[in-house]
Coordinates of C-alpha atoms and ligand atoms in Angstrom, one line a residue:
Chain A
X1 CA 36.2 -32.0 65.5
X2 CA 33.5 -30.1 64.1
X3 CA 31.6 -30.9 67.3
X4 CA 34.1 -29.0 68.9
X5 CA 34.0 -26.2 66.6
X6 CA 29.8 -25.7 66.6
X7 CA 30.7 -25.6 70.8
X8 CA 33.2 -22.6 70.2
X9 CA 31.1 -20.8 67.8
X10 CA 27.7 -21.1 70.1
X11 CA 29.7 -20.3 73.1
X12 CA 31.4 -17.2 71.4
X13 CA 28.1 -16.1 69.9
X14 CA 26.3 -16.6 73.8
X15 CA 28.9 -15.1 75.6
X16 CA 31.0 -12.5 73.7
X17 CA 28.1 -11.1 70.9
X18 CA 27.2 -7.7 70.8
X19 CA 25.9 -7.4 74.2
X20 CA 28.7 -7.7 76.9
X21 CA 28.6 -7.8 80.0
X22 CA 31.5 -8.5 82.6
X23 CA 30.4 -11.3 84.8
X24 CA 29.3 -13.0 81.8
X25 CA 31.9 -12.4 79.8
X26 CA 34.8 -14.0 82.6
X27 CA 32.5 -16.9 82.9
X28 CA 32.3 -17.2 79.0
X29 CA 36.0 -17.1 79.3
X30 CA 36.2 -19.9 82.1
X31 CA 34.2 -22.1 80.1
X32 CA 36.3 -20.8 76.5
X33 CA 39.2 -22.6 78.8
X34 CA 37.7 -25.6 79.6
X35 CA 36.7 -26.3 76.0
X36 CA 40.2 -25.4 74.2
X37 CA 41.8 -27.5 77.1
X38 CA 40.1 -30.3 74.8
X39 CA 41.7 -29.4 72.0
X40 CA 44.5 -31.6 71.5
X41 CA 42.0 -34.0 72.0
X42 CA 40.3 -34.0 68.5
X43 CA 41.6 -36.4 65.6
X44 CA 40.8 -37.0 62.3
X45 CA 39.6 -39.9 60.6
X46 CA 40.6 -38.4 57.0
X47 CA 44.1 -39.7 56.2
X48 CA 44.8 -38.4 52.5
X49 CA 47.7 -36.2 51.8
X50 CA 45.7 -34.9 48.7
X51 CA 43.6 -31.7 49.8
X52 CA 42.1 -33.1 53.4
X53 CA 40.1 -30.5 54.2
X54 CA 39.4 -32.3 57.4
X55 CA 43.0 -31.6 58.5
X56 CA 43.1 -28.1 57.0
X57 CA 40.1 -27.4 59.9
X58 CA 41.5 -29.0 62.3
X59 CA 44.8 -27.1 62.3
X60 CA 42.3 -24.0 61.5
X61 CA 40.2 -24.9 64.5
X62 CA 43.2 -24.7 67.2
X63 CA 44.2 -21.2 65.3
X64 CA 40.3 -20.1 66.4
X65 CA 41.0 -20.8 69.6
X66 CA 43.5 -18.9 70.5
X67 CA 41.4 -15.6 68.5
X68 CA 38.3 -16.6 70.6
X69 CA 40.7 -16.1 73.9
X70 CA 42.3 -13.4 72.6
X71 CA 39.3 -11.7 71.5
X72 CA 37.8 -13.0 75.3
X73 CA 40.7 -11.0 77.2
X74 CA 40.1 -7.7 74.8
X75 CA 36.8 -7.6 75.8
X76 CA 36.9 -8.2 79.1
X77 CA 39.5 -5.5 79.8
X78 CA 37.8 -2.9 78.2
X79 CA 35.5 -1.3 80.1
X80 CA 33.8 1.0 77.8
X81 CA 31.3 0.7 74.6
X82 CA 32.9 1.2 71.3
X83 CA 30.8 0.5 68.4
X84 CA 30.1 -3.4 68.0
X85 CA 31.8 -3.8 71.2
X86 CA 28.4 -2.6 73.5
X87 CA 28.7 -3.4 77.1
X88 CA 25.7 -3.3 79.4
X89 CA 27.8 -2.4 82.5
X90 CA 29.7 0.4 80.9
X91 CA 27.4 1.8 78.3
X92 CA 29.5 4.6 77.9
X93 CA 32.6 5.3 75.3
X94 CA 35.8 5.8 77.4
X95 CA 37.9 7.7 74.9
X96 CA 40.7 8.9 78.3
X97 CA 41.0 5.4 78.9
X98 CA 40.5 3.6 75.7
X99 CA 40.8 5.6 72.4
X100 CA 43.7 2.8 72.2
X101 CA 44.4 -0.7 69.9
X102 CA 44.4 -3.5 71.7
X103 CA 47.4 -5.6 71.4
X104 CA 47.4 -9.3 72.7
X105 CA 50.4 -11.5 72.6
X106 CA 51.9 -14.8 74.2
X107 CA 54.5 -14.4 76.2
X108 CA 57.3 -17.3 76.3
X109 CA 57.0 -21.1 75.4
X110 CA 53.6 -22.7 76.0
X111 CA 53.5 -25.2 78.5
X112 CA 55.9 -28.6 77.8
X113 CA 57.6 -26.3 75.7
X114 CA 54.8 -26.2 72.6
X115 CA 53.7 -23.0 71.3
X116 CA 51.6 -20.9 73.7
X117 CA 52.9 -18.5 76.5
X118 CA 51.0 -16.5 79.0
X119 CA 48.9 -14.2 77.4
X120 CA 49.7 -10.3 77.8
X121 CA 47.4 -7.4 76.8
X122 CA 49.1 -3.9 76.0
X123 CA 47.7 -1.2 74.2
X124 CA 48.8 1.1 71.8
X125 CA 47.8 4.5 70.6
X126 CA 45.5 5.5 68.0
X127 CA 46.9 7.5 65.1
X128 CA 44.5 9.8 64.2
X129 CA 43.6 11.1 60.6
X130 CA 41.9 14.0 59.4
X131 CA 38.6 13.3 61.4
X132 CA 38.0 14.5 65.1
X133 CA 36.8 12.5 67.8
X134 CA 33.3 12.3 69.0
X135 CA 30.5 10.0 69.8
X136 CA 28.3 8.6 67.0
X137 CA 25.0 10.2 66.7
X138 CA 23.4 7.5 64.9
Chain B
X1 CA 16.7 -36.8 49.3
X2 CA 19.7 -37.8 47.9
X3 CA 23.1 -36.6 46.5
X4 CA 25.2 -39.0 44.3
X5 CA 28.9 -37.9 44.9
X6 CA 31.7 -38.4 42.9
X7 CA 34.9 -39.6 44.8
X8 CA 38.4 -39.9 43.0
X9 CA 41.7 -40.1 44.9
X10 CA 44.7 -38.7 42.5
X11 CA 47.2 -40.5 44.8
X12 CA 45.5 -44.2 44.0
X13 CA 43.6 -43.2 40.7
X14 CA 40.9 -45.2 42.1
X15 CA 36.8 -43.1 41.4
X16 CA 33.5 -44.2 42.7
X17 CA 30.2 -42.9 44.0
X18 CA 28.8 -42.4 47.0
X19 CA 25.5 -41.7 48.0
X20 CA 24.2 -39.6 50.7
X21 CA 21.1 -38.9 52.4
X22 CA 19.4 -35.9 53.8
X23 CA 16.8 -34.2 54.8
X24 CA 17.6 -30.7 52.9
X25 CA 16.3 -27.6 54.9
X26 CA 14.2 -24.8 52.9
X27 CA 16.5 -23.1 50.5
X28 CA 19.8 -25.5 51.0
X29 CA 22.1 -25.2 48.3
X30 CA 24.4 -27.9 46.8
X31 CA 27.7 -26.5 48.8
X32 CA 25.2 -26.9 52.2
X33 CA 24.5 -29.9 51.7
X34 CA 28.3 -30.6 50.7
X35 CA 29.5 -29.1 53.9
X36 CA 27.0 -31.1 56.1
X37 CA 27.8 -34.3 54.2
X38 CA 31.8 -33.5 54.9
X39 CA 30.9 -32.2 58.8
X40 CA 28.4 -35.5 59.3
X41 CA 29.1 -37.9 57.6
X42 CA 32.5 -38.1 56.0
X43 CA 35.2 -35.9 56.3
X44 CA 37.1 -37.2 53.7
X45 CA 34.8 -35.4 50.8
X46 CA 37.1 -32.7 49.0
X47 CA 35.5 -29.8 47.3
X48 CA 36.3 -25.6 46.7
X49 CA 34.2 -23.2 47.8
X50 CA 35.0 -19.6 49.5
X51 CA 32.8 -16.5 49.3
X52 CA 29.5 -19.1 48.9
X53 CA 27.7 -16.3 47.4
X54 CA 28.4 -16.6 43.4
X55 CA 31.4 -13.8 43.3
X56 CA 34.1 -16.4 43.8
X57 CA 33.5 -18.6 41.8
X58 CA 35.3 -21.2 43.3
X59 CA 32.3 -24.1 43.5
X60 CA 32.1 -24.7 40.1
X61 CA 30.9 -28.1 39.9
X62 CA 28.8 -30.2 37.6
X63 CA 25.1 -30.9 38.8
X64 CA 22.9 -33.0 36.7
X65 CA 25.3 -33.0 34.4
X66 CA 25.3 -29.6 34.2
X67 CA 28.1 -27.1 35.0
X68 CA 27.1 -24.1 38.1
X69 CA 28.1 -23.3 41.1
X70 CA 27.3 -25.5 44.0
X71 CA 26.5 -21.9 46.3
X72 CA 23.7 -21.2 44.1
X73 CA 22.0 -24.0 43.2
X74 CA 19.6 -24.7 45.2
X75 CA 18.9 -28.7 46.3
X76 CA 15.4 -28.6 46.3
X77 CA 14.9 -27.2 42.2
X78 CA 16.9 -29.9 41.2
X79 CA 15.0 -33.9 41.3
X80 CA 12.3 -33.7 38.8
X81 CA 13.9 -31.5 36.2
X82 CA 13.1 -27.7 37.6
X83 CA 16.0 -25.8 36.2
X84 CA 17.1 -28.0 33.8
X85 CA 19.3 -26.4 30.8
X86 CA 19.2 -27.9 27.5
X87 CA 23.0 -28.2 26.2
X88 CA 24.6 -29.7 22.8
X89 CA 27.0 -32.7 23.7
X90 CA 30.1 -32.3 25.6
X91 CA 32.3 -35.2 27.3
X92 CA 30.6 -34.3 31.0
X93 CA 27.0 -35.3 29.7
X94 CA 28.2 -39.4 28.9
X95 CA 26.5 -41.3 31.3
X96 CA 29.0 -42.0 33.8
X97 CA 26.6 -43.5 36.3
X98 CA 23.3 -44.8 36.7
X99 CA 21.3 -42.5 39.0
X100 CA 17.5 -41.1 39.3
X101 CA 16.8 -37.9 38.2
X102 CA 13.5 -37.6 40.4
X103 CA 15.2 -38.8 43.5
X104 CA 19.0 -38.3 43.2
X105 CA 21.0 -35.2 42.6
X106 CA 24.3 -36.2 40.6
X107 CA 27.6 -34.0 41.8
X108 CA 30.6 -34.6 40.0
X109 CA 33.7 -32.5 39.1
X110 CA 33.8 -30.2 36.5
X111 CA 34.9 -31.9 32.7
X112 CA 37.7 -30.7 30.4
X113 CA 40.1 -30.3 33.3
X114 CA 42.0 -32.6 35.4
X115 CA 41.2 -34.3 38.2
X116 CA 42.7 -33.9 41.9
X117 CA 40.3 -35.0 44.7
X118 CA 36.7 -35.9 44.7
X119 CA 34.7 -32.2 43.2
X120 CA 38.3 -30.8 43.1
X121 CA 39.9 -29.9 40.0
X122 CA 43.3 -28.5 38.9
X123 CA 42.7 -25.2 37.8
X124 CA 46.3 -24.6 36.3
X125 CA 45.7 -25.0 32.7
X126 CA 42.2 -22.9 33.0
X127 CA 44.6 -19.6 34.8
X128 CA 47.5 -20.5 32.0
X129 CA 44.6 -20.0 29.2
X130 CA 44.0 -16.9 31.1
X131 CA 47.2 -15.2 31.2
X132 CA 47.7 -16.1 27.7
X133 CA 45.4 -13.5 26.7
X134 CA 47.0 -11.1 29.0
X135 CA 43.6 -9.9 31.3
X136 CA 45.1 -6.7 32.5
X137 CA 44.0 -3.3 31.8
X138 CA 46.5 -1.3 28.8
X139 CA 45.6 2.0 28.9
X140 CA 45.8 3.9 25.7
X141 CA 47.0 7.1 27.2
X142 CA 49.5 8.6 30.1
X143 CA 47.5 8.5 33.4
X144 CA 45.3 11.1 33.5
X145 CA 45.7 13.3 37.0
X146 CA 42.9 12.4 38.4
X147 CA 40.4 9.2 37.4
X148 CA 40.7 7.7 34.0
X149 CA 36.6 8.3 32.7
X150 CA 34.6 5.5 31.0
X151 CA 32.0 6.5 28.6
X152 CA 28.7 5.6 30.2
X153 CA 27.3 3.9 26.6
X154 CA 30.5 1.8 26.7
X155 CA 29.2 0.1 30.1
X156 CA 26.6 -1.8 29.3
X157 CA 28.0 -4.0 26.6
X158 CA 31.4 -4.1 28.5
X159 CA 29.3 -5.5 31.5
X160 CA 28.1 -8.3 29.9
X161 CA 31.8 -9.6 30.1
X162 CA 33.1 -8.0 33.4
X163 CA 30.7 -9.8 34.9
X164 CA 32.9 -13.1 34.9
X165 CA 33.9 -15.1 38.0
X166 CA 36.0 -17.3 36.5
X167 CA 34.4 -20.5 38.1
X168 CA 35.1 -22.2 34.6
X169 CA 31.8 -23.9 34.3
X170 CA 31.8 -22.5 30.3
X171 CA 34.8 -24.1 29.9
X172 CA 33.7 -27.1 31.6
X173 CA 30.2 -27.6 29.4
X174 CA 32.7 -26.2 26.1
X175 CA 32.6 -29.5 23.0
X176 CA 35.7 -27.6 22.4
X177 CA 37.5 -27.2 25.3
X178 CA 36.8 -30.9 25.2
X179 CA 38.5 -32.3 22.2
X180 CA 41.0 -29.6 21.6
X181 CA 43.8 -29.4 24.2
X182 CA 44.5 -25.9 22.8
X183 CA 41.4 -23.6 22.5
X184 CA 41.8 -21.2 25.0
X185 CA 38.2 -21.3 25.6
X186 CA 34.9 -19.1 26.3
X187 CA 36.1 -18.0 29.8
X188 CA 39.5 -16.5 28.5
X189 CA 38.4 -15.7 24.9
X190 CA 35.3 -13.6 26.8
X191 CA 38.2 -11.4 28.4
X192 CA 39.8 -10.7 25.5
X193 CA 37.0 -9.7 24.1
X194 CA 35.9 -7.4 26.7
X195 CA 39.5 -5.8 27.1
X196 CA 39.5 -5.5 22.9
X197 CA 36.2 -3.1 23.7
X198 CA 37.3 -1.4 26.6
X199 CA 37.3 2.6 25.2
X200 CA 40.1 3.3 27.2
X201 CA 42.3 1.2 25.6
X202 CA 44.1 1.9 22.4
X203 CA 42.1 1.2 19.4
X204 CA 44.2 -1.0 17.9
X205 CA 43.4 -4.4 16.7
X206 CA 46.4 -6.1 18.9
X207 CA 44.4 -7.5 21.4
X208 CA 41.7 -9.0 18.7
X209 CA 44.8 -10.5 16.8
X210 CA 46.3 -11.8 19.8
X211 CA 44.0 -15.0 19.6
X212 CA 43.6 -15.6 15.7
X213 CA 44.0 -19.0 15.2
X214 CA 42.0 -22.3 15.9
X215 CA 43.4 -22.2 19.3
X216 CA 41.2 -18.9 19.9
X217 CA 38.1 -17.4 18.0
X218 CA 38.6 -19.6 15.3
X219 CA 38.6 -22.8 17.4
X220 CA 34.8 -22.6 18.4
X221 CA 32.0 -24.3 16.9
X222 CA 29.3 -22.0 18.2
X223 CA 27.4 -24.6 20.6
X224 CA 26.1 -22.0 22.7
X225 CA 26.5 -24.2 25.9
X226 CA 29.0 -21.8 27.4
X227 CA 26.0 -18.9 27.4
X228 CA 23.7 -21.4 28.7
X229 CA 25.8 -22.7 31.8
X230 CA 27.2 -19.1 32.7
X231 CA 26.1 -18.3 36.4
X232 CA 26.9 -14.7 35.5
X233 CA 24.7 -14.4 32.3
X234 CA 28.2 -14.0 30.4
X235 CA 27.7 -14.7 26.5
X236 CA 31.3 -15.8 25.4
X237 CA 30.2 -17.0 21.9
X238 CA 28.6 -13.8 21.2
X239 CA 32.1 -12.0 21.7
X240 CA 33.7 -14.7 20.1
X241 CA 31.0 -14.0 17.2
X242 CA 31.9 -10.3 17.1
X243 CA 35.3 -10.7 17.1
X244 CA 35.3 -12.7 14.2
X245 CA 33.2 -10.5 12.1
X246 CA 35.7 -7.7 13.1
X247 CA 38.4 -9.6 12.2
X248 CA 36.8 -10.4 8.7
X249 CA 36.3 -6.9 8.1
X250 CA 40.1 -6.1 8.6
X251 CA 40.6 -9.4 6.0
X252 CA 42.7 -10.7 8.7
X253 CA 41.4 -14.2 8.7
X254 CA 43.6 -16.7 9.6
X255 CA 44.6 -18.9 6.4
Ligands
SF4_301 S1 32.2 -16.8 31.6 FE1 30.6 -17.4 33.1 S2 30.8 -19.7 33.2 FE2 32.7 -18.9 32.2 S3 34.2 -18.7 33.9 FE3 33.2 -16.7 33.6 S4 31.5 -16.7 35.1 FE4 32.2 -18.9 34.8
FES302 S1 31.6 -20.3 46.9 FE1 32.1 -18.5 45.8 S2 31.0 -18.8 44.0 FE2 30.3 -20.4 45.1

């Protein structure tokens, strides 16, 4: 289990950082895939019903999962550079295209009928206080 | 190097200890070395922890038979005595288990409260102390339109007290807190305290009378251990100290 979990966070940390880049970023998603698909996988050897923190991560682990995907789709769709979101290929802040929240959701039942869907992007507009917008100059 | 670990299971009753060994990296504290025990060698070990920088104050536990919080005590200060606090007796310093001081460091769960799992107590009756001496702010006056000011000399002294995480290690190294199933305790008494000084609450003597009895100032022996253990550099017994002169003054004592 927490074998698992160290793969997730070095493969989030390789591949979705700071520094983005497209190509990278769909094969970090590929492999993102490949490793959830092994999720179901991990079991427990902790059997107490009195504070089993082993369990607590576990169930926590598969909740990471599907933020690291959803966070993996969020990124790759938007082509721009927004603060800690910096892209290489499109070093530029897109605020025609993407001055927008992200919203990610699953769509219907997950396969075999468990929890899960097809994952959907929309986006939604920014409200927008007292402030105007502009680039950073720092 | 090696950790001694206390194990209890509330659903069996049964307690033991196990030990563990490891190589600690430069600057590992007690909750590392818990986490890589649970993540690497048994995931059955139960213990609190959350911010893991000393503001939470969830990883109270007692080290060397001494209470602190595992997120700040570092592994390597502890074989060999570096760090060690002198403290009058309280139930957590009977020898429970033989171990080595120059090779082993001893983790168990904190004393004076029940036991759950393993380094995980029940923190009920520590929060019901708590809300006994009712730790929200009373203000003294309608709210003000814009910010209520503190008086800059009031600070320091008030500090002292805000400064409380309420990780219950005080309570946990208490002789008091100990033997008497009532006294509120240095934790809870400390809060009363620094709400009684507050400036911009009513000066009144409510809040000071609020814990006269042996359940509250009264109740402590002035063993200093809470001041000693305190990750925070709170002094409990020294507002525990003033109270009672204050309360002497008003010839208020309890009978
Ligand atoms: S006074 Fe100190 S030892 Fe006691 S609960 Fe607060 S922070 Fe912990
Ligand atoms: S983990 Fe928060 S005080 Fe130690």
């Amino acid at each position: 289990m927490h074998g698992l979990r160290d793969e997730l966070k070095k493969l989030m940390f390789e591949y979705f950082g700071v520094f983005r880049e497209g190509k990278k970023m769909e094969e970090g998603l590929e492999k993102l895939l490949e490793l959830k698909a092994r999720y179901p996988e991990v079991y427990i050897d902790n059997k107490s019903a009195v504070f089993n923190q082993a369990l607590s991560y576990a169930l926590e682990l598969g909740g990471l999962f599907d933020i690291a995907e959803a966070v993996a789709r969020g990124a790759i769709a938007r082509k721009e550079s927004r603060g800690s979101h910096a892209r290489t290929d499109y070093s530029d802040r897109d605020d025609e295209n993407f001055l927008v929240h992200t919203i990610y959701r699953l769509e219907g039942p997950g396969a075999e009928g468990k929890p899960g869907g097809k994952p959907v992007l929309e986006y939604l507009p920014v409200r927008l206080g007292k402030f105007p917008v502009k680039e950073r100059a720092y | 190097m090696k950790l001694k670990v206390f194990r209890y299971d509330r659903e069996s009753g049964d307690s033991r200890y196990d030990t563990f060994e490891l190589d600690p990296s430069p600057g590992m504290t007690v909750l590392s070395a818990l986490f890589k025990i649970q993540e690497e060698m048994d995931d059955s070990l139960a213990f609190r922890y959350s911010c893991r920088g000393a503001v939470c104050g969830s990883c109270g536990v007692l080290i060397n038979k001494v209470p602190r919080l595992a997120c700040r005590t570092r592994v390597e200060s502890l074989p060999g005595g570096e760090g060690q606090v002198k403290l009058r007796h309280f139930p957590g310093m009977e020898e429970t288990v033989s171990w080595d001081p120059k090779e082993e460091v001893l983790v168990e769960s904190l004393p004076n409260l029940v036991k759950i799992k393993d380094l995980v107590v029940d923190m009920d009756k520590f929060f019901e102390f708590y809300r006994a001496v009712e730790p929200t702010f009373k203000p003294a006056s309608e709210a003000p339109e814009k910010e209520r000011l503190m008086d800059p000399k009031a600070v320091s002294e008030l500090e002292q007290y805000t400064n409380c995480v309420l990780c219950a290690s005080c309570v946990g190294s208490c002789p008091i807190s100990g033997k008497e199933e009532e006294f509120l305790g240095p934790a809870a008494l400390a809060k009363l305290y620094r709400f009684h000084i507050d400036p911009r609450e009513a000066e009144d003597d409510s809040r000071l009378l609020l814990a006269n009895d042996k359940s509250g100032w009264w109740g402590c022996e002035f063993n200093a251990n809470c001041k000693a253990v305190c990750p925070k550099g709170v002094p409990p017994i020294l507002g525990i100290g003033k109270a009672r002169k204050e309360i002497q003054k008003l010839g208020k004592e309890p009978k």
